[in-house]
Amino acid sequence: AVDESELLTVPEGWKEPAFTREDNPKGLLEESSFATLFPKYREAYLKECWPLVQKALGEHYVNAALDLIEGSMTVTTTKKTFDPYAIIRARDLIKLLARSVPFEQAVRILQDDVACDIIKIGSLVRKRETFIKRRARLLGPKGSTLKALELLTNCYIMVQGNTVSALGPFSGLKEVRKVVLDTMKNIHPIYNIKTLMIKRELAKDPELRTQSWERFLPKFKRKNLKKRKEPKKKNTKKEYTPFPPPQPESQIDKELASGEYFLKERQKKRKKMEEIKAKQAEAIKRRQEERNKAFIPPKEKPVVKTKKATTEKKIDIEAIKEKVKNAKKKKLGALPEEEVKLKMAADEKKKKKK
């Protein structure tokens, strides 16, 4: 009996054996070729590094041609080519070179454990200004966000124009595509970077390999969602009827209905004058009412009756009178009676001695 968790994991350091000529000794039956265009600003760089491209593809027996007049690169198989997937890798190599990826990084696509992904982001956002802002958000200040993403996914990422070119292992490319598409949908890349950091730490624990990681991963909610403002005037659709709407009444029809049509000119004028006078009388009455509002006296407040003092809190008037009498007898700052008598006695003694 073998444990299922051991079957799901790949041993460390294991690699798939390389495809050799022994696996396909007879080679390919037909010639295959791919071509791609490149922009004008890449012409000088491609001209310099093209001998290196031919040398790298020559090891896999694939021919490469550079046409500077048409602005295209072409790769074709030869009779010596034994690896059928070599032409696909060569096609990816010229695509990456056309998307401003340097040769030192692009040549890694010829390895077995490296793949590439070119994500088109130009058509994901309508407004050009919004697209430029979100693309700059993917790069981050001084390329810090892109560098963090490269370290977490083990991929080389190149943002150029309307595309994002990524080069690395398959698991990393999947994460890069998710982050890029979320950024274009107005989800900041820092949220995905946090999730990747947590996943990297969880992968180190062998006990958590067979468990679900949902409880550890953060769940971010959008907070800046605003409800759409409802219009003041709502146009309600009427029920569909095959019959046309009734024709509106003309002035003559209204006069016929009221009987005014049969009146004479003099009577019509008199009726109009009466209507005008009635309107004037109403206006005068309304104006007079507004003027009279100023002469209407305001409502007086009700008189509040003072409550009689209770018997418990009566003031003792006689005691206050006695206090006042005692105060009148005493002068302000005067000495007590005993001290005055002593002073008088002392003064008499002094007079006698003299």
Short mmCIF file of C-alpha atoms in Angstrom, two decimals:
data_model
loop_
_atom_site.label_atom_id
_atom_site.label_comp_id
_atom_site.label_asym_id
_atom_site.label_seq_id
_atom_site.Cartn_x
_atom_site.Cartn_y
_atom_site.Cartn_z
CA ALA A 1 0.00 0.00 0.00
CA VAL A 2 1.40 3.37 -1.11
CA ASP A 3 0.42 6.64 0.53
CA GLU A 4 -1.54 8.89 -1.87
CA SER A 5 0.27 12.05 -0.69
CA GLU A 6 3.57 10.53 -1.90
CA LEU A 7 2.12 9.85 -5.34
CA LEU A 8 0.97 13.49 -5.71
CA THR A 9 4.39 14.97 -4.93
CA VAL A 10 7.36 15.07 -7.31
CA PRO A 11 10.72 14.11 -5.76
CA GLU A 12 13.16 16.98 -5.29
CA GLY A 13 15.77 17.32 -8.02
CA TRP A 14 13.83 15.14 -10.48
CA LYS A 15 13.90 16.26 -14.12
CA GLU A 16 12.32 14.86 -17.24
CA PRO A 17 14.97 13.23 -19.47
CA ALA A 18 16.02 15.35 -22.47
CA PHE A 19 14.76 14.53 -25.98
CA THR A 20 17.67 13.10 -28.02
CA ARG A 21 18.27 11.89 -31.57
CA GLU A 22 17.79 8.31 -30.40
CA ASP A 23 14.12 9.12 -29.63
CA ASN A 24 13.56 10.25 -33.27
CA PRO A 25 16.38 8.86 -35.48
CA LYS A 26 14.57 9.39 -38.82
CA GLY A 27 13.93 13.10 -38.27
CA LEU A 28 10.99 15.12 -39.61
CA LEU A 29 9.09 14.41 -42.82
CA GLU A 30 8.16 17.98 -43.77
CA GLU A 31 9.62 21.43 -43.34
CA SER A 32 7.89 23.84 -40.92
CA SER A 33 8.42 27.59 -40.65
CA PHE A 34 7.20 30.56 -38.63
CA ALA A 35 7.62 34.29 -39.23
CA THR A 36 6.96 37.36 -37.12
CA LEU A 37 7.22 41.11 -37.69
CA PHE A 38 9.22 43.44 -35.44
CA PRO A 39 8.98 47.23 -34.89
CA LYS A 40 11.45 49.65 -36.44
CA TYR A 41 13.13 50.57 -33.12
CA ARG A 42 14.23 46.91 -32.62
CA GLU A 43 16.12 46.77 -35.92
CA ALA A 44 19.51 47.98 -34.58
CA TYR A 45 19.47 45.58 -31.60
CA LEU A 46 18.42 42.55 -33.69
CA LYS A 47 21.12 43.31 -36.25
CA GLU A 48 23.77 43.15 -33.48
CA CYS A 49 22.56 40.00 -31.73
CA TRP A 50 21.42 38.02 -34.81
CA PRO A 51 24.65 35.93 -35.07
CA LEU A 52 24.04 34.79 -31.47
CA VAL A 53 20.43 33.87 -32.34
CA GLN A 54 21.61 31.80 -35.33
CA LYS A 55 24.21 30.05 -33.19
CA ALA A 56 21.67 29.19 -30.44
CA LEU A 57 19.12 27.86 -32.96
CA GLY A 58 21.87 26.04 -34.93
CA GLU A 59 22.45 23.76 -31.93
CA HIS A 60 18.84 22.54 -32.41
CA TYR A 61 19.27 22.40 -36.23
CA VAL A 62 16.85 25.26 -36.92
CA ASN A 63 17.62 27.96 -39.48
CA ALA A 64 16.89 31.65 -38.76
CA ALA A 65 16.63 34.50 -41.30
CA LEU A 66 16.38 38.27 -40.65
CA ASP A 67 14.73 40.46 -43.33
CA LEU A 68 15.38 44.14 -42.60
CA ILE A 69 13.49 45.34 -45.70
CA GLU A 70 10.19 43.70 -44.71
CA GLY A 71 10.96 43.94 -40.97
CA SER A 72 10.44 40.24 -40.24
CA MET A 73 12.18 37.23 -38.67
CA THR A 74 11.73 33.68 -39.98
CA VAL A 75 12.65 30.30 -38.48
CA THR A 76 12.55 27.01 -40.44
CA THR A 77 13.36 23.35 -39.75
CA THR A 78 16.06 21.44 -41.65
CA LYS A 79 16.65 17.80 -42.58
CA LYS A 80 18.82 17.37 -39.50
CA THR A 81 16.12 18.59 -37.08
CA PHE A 82 15.04 15.68 -34.87
CA ASP A 83 13.09 17.49 -32.09
CA PRO A 84 9.57 18.32 -33.41
CA TYR A 85 9.04 20.88 -30.60
CA ALA A 86 12.22 22.82 -31.43
CA ILE A 87 10.43 24.89 -34.09
CA ILE A 88 7.78 25.96 -31.53
CA ARG A 89 10.53 27.10 -29.15
CA ALA A 90 12.23 28.96 -32.03
CA ARG A 91 8.92 30.68 -32.85
CA ASP A 92 8.58 31.80 -29.21
CA LEU A 93 12.19 33.06 -29.27
CA ILE A 94 11.61 35.42 -32.23
CA LYS A 95 8.30 36.58 -30.69
CA LEU A 96 10.07 37.53 -27.46
CA LEU A 97 12.83 39.33 -29.33
CA ALA A 98 10.19 41.34 -31.22
CA ARG A 99 8.58 42.33 -27.87
CA SER A 100 11.80 43.99 -26.55
CA VAL A 101 12.96 41.03 -24.43
CA PRO A 102 16.80 40.98 -24.36
CA PHE A 103 18.53 38.02 -26.04
CA GLU A 104 20.13 36.82 -22.75
CA GLN A 105 16.64 36.18 -21.33
CA ALA A 106 14.85 35.15 -24.55
CA VAL A 107 17.36 32.35 -25.30
CA ARG A 108 16.23 30.56 -22.10
CA ILE A 109 13.05 29.51 -23.96
CA LEU A 110 15.10 26.78 -25.68
CA GLN A 111 15.38 24.96 -22.31
CA ASP A 112 12.89 22.18 -21.51
CA ASP A 113 11.63 23.55 -18.18
CA VAL A 114 11.07 27.14 -19.40
CA ALA A 115 7.98 28.46 -21.20
CA CYS A 116 6.73 31.89 -22.22
CA ASP A 117 3.44 33.79 -22.25
CA ILE A 118 2.69 37.02 -24.15
CA ILE A 119 -0.36 38.71 -22.58
CA LYS A 120 -2.19 41.30 -24.68
CA ILE A 121 -3.45 44.10 -22.41
CA GLY A 122 -4.19 46.85 -24.96
CA SER A 123 -7.85 45.92 -25.51
CA LEU A 124 -8.74 45.29 -21.83
CA VAL A 125 -9.28 48.98 -20.93
CA ARG A 126 -11.32 51.45 -22.99
CA LYS A 127 -9.76 54.80 -22.08
CA ARG A 128 -6.12 55.37 -23.00
CA GLU A 129 -5.38 57.43 -19.86
CA THR A 130 -6.80 54.72 -17.56
CA PHE A 131 -4.77 52.06 -19.42
CA ILE A 132 -1.51 54.01 -18.91
CA LYS A 133 -2.24 54.45 -15.17
CA ARG A 134 -2.97 50.75 -14.64
CA ARG A 135 0.09 49.71 -16.64
CA ALA A 136 2.22 52.01 -14.46
CA ARG A 137 0.60 50.43 -11.38
CA LEU A 138 1.84 47.03 -12.60
CA LEU A 139 5.41 48.38 -12.74
CA GLY A 140 5.19 50.16 -9.37
CA PRO A 141 7.47 52.95 -8.07
CA LYS A 142 10.90 52.45 -9.67
CA GLY A 143 9.81 48.96 -10.84
CA SER A 144 9.45 47.62 -7.26
CA THR A 145 6.09 45.88 -7.83
CA LEU A 146 7.38 44.12 -10.95
CA LYS A 147 10.55 43.05 -9.14
CA ALA A 148 8.53 41.57 -6.26
CA LEU A 149 6.36 39.68 -8.75
CA GLU A 150 9.46 38.30 -10.51
CA LEU A 151 10.92 37.04 -7.21
CA LEU A 152 7.67 35.32 -6.15
CA THR A 153 6.95 33.65 -9.51
CA ASN A 154 10.57 32.95 -10.64
CA CYS A 155 9.69 34.53 -14.00
CA TYR A 156 11.22 37.30 -16.09
CA ILE A 157 8.54 39.90 -16.91
CA MET A 158 8.79 42.60 -19.58
CA VAL A 159 6.08 45.27 -19.93
CA GLN A 160 6.27 46.88 -23.37
CA GLY A 161 3.55 48.80 -25.21
CA ASN A 162 0.29 46.86 -25.32
CA THR A 163 1.75 43.50 -24.21
CA VAL A 164 3.34 41.87 -21.17
CA SER A 165 5.93 39.18 -21.95
CA ALA A 166 6.66 36.59 -19.24
CA LEU A 167 9.34 33.89 -19.28
CA GLY A 168 9.71 31.13 -16.67
CA PRO A 169 8.16 27.92 -15.27
CA PHE A 170 4.54 27.02 -16.04
CA SER A 171 3.30 27.52 -12.46
CA GLY A 172 4.82 31.01 -12.35
CA LEU A 173 3.35 32.00 -15.74
CA LYS A 174 -0.13 31.10 -14.50
CA GLU A 175 0.25 33.46 -11.52
CA VAL A 176 1.72 36.25 -13.69
CA ARG A 177 -1.25 36.12 -16.09
CA LYS A 178 -3.72 36.29 -13.17
CA VAL A 179 -1.96 39.32 -11.62
CA VAL A 180 -1.74 41.18 -14.95
CA LEU A 181 -5.41 40.62 -15.84
CA ASP A 182 -6.55 41.61 -12.31
CA THR A 183 -4.49 44.81 -12.50
CA MET A 184 -6.19 45.73 -15.77
CA LYS A 185 -9.55 45.09 -14.01
CA ASN A 186 -8.62 47.73 -11.39
CA ILE A 187 -7.46 45.29 -8.67
CA HIS A 188 -4.16 46.45 -7.18
CA PRO A 189 -1.29 43.94 -7.63
CA ILE A 190 -0.31 44.23 -3.95
CA TYR A 191 -3.29 42.02 -3.00
CA ASN A 192 -2.12 39.21 -5.29
CA ILE A 193 1.48 39.66 -4.11
CA LYS A 194 0.36 39.18 -0.48
CA THR A 195 -1.46 35.98 -1.45
CA LEU A 196 1.63 34.67 -3.28
CA MET A 197 3.84 35.38 -0.25
CA ILE A 198 1.49 33.41 2.02
CA LYS A 199 1.37 30.50 -0.48
CA ARG A 200 5.17 30.38 -0.63
CA GLU A 201 5.39 30.08 3.18
CA LEU A 202 2.64 27.43 3.28
CA ALA A 203 4.42 25.34 0.61
CA LYS A 204 7.39 24.90 2.97
CA ASP A 205 5.25 22.94 5.47
CA PRO A 206 4.96 19.27 4.38
CA GLU A 207 1.86 18.69 6.58
CA LEU A 208 -0.18 21.31 4.69
CA ARG A 209 0.47 19.86 1.22
CA THR A 210 -2.69 17.75 1.20
CA GLN A 211 -4.88 20.35 3.00
CA SER A 212 -6.88 23.25 1.67
CA TRP A 213 -5.22 26.68 2.04
CA GLU A 214 -8.42 28.74 1.86
CA ARG A 215 -8.45 29.46 5.62
CA PHE A 216 -4.94 30.98 5.46
CA LEU A 217 -5.40 33.13 2.35
CA PRO A 218 -6.71 36.70 2.82
CA LYS A 219 -10.10 37.68 1.41
CA PHE A 220 -10.17 41.23 0.13
CA LYS A 221 -13.43 43.07 -0.40
CA ARG A 222 -13.98 46.11 -2.56
CA LYS A 223 -14.79 49.15 -0.44
CA ASN A 224 -15.06 51.86 -3.07
CA LEU A 225 -18.12 50.52 -4.84
CA LYS A 226 -20.64 53.30 -5.26
CA LYS A 227 -24.26 52.76 -6.08
CA ARG A 228 -25.35 54.19 -9.38
CA LYS A 229 -27.29 57.40 -8.94
CA GLU A 230 -30.89 57.02 -9.94
CA PRO A 231 -32.21 59.62 -12.36
CA LYS A 232 -34.71 62.17 -11.08
CA LYS A 233 -37.06 61.62 -13.99
CA LYS A 234 -37.70 57.96 -14.62
CA ASN A 235 -39.11 57.17 -18.03
CA THR A 236 -41.70 54.47 -17.55
CA LYS A 237 -42.60 52.54 -20.66
CA LYS A 238 -46.27 52.44 -21.46
CA GLU A 239 -48.02 49.24 -22.36
CA TYR A 240 -47.93 48.49 -26.04
CA THR A 241 -51.26 48.87 -27.88
CA PRO A 242 -51.78 48.38 -31.63
CA PHE A 243 -54.24 51.30 -31.74
CA PRO A 244 -53.00 54.85 -32.29
CA PRO A 245 -53.49 57.46 -29.51
CA PRO A 246 -56.72 59.55 -29.66
CA GLN A 247 -56.47 62.74 -31.69
CA PRO A 248 -56.15 65.83 -29.46
CA GLU A 249 -59.11 68.26 -29.48
CA SER A 250 -58.67 71.43 -31.50
CA GLN A 251 -59.73 74.91 -30.31
CA ILE A 252 -62.93 74.72 -32.42
CA ASP A 253 -63.85 71.36 -30.84
CA LYS A 254 -63.42 72.84 -27.36
CA GLU A 255 -65.60 75.85 -28.29
CA LEU A 256 -68.28 73.56 -29.72
CA ALA A 257 -68.28 71.45 -26.53
CA SER A 258 -68.68 74.53 -24.27
CA GLY A 259 -71.16 76.26 -26.64
CA GLU A 260 -68.88 79.27 -27.07
CA TYR A 261 -68.67 78.67 -30.81
CA PHE A 262 -72.30 79.76 -31.31
CA LEU A 263 -71.94 83.05 -29.40
CA LYS A 264 -71.66 86.37 -31.20
CA GLU A 265 -68.48 88.44 -31.28
CA ARG A 266 -69.88 90.94 -28.75
CA GLN A 267 -70.81 88.14 -26.34
CA LYS A 268 -67.40 86.52 -26.73
CA LYS A 269 -65.63 89.81 -25.90
CA ARG A 270 -67.88 90.35 -22.87
CA LYS A 271 -67.12 86.83 -21.62
CA LYS A 272 -63.40 87.41 -22.01
CA MET A 273 -63.61 90.70 -20.13
CA GLU A 274 -65.51 89.01 -17.30
CA GLU A 275 -62.81 86.31 -17.03
CA ILE A 276 -60.07 88.96 -16.94
CA LYS A 277 -61.93 90.95 -14.24
CA ALA A 278 -62.44 87.79 -12.16
CA LYS A 279 -58.69 87.04 -12.35
CA GLN A 280 -57.86 90.63 -11.38
CA ALA A 281 -60.26 90.49 -8.40
CA GLU A 282 -58.59 87.26 -7.17
CA ALA A 283 -55.12 88.83 -7.49
CA ILE A 284 -56.23 91.98 -5.59
CA LYS A 285 -57.76 89.85 -2.83
CA ARG A 286 -54.56 87.77 -2.51
CA ARG A 287 -52.41 90.91 -2.38
CA GLN A 288 -54.65 92.49 0.30
CA GLU A 289 -54.39 89.36 2.46
CA GLU A 290 -50.59 89.48 2.29
CA ARG A 291 -50.59 93.16 3.33
CA ASN A 292 -52.96 92.52 6.26
CA LYS A 293 -50.59 89.84 7.65
CA ALA A 294 -48.34 92.64 8.99
CA PHE A 295 -51.19 94.08 11.08
CA ILE A 296 -52.19 90.83 12.78
CA PRO A 297 -51.03 91.05 16.44
CA PRO A 298 -48.84 88.23 17.71
CA LYS A 299 -50.18 85.80 20.26
CA GLU A 300 -49.45 86.82 23.84
CA LYS A 301 -47.80 84.39 26.18
CA PRO A 302 -49.99 83.18 29.08
CA VAL A 303 -49.29 84.85 32.44
CA VAL A 304 -47.49 82.51 34.80
CA LYS A 305 -48.87 82.79 38.36
CA THR A 306 -46.23 82.92 41.10
CA LYS A 307 -46.54 80.25 43.69
CA LYS A 308 -47.10 81.34 47.31
CA ALA A 309 -44.21 80.84 49.65
CA THR A 310 -44.58 77.76 51.78
CA THR A 311 -44.84 78.03 55.57
CA GLU A 312 -41.64 76.01 55.98
CA LYS A 313 -39.46 78.59 54.20
CA LYS A 314 -40.81 81.76 55.88
CA ILE A 315 -38.22 84.50 56.61
CA ASP A 316 -37.83 85.61 60.25
CA ILE A 317 -38.17 89.40 59.89
CA GLU A 318 -37.76 90.21 63.63
CA ALA A 319 -34.34 88.48 63.80
CA ILE A 320 -33.15 90.49 60.75
CA LYS A 321 -34.30 93.78 62.41
CA GLU A 322 -32.24 93.05 65.57
CA LYS A 323 -29.13 92.31 63.46
CA VAL A 324 -29.54 95.64 61.64
CA LYS A 325 -29.88 97.58 64.98
CA ASN A 326 -26.71 96.00 66.38
CA ALA A 327 -24.83 96.83 63.21
CA LYS A 328 -25.90 100.50 63.36
CA LYS A 329 -24.60 100.86 66.94
CA LYS A 330 -21.17 99.61 65.92
CA LYS A 331 -19.14 101.92 63.75
CA LEU A 332 -17.13 100.46 60.92
CA GLY A 333 -13.69 99.46 62.25
CA ALA A 334 -14.57 100.51 65.88
CA LEU A 335 -13.00 98.77 68.89
CA PRO A 336 -15.05 96.80 71.46
CA GLU A 337 -16.41 98.59 74.60
CA GLU A 338 -13.91 97.01 77.06
CA GLU A 339 -10.90 98.15 75.03
CA VAL A 340 -12.35 101.70 74.84
CA LYS A 341 -12.71 101.84 78.67
CA LEU A 342 -9.10 100.66 79.18
CA LYS A 343 -7.82 103.34 76.79
CA MET A 344 -9.80 106.05 78.63
CA ALA A 345 -8.27 104.97 81.98
CA ALA A 346 -4.74 105.00 80.56
CA ASP A 347 -5.22 108.55 79.18
CA GLU A 348 -6.41 109.90 82.60
CA LYS A 349 -3.32 108.46 84.35
CA LYS A 350 -1.01 110.19 81.89
CA LYS A 351 -2.74 113.56 82.54
CA LYS A 352 -2.32 113.24 86.31
CA LYS A 353 1.42 112.53 86.04
CA LYS A 354 1.89 115.65 83.93
#
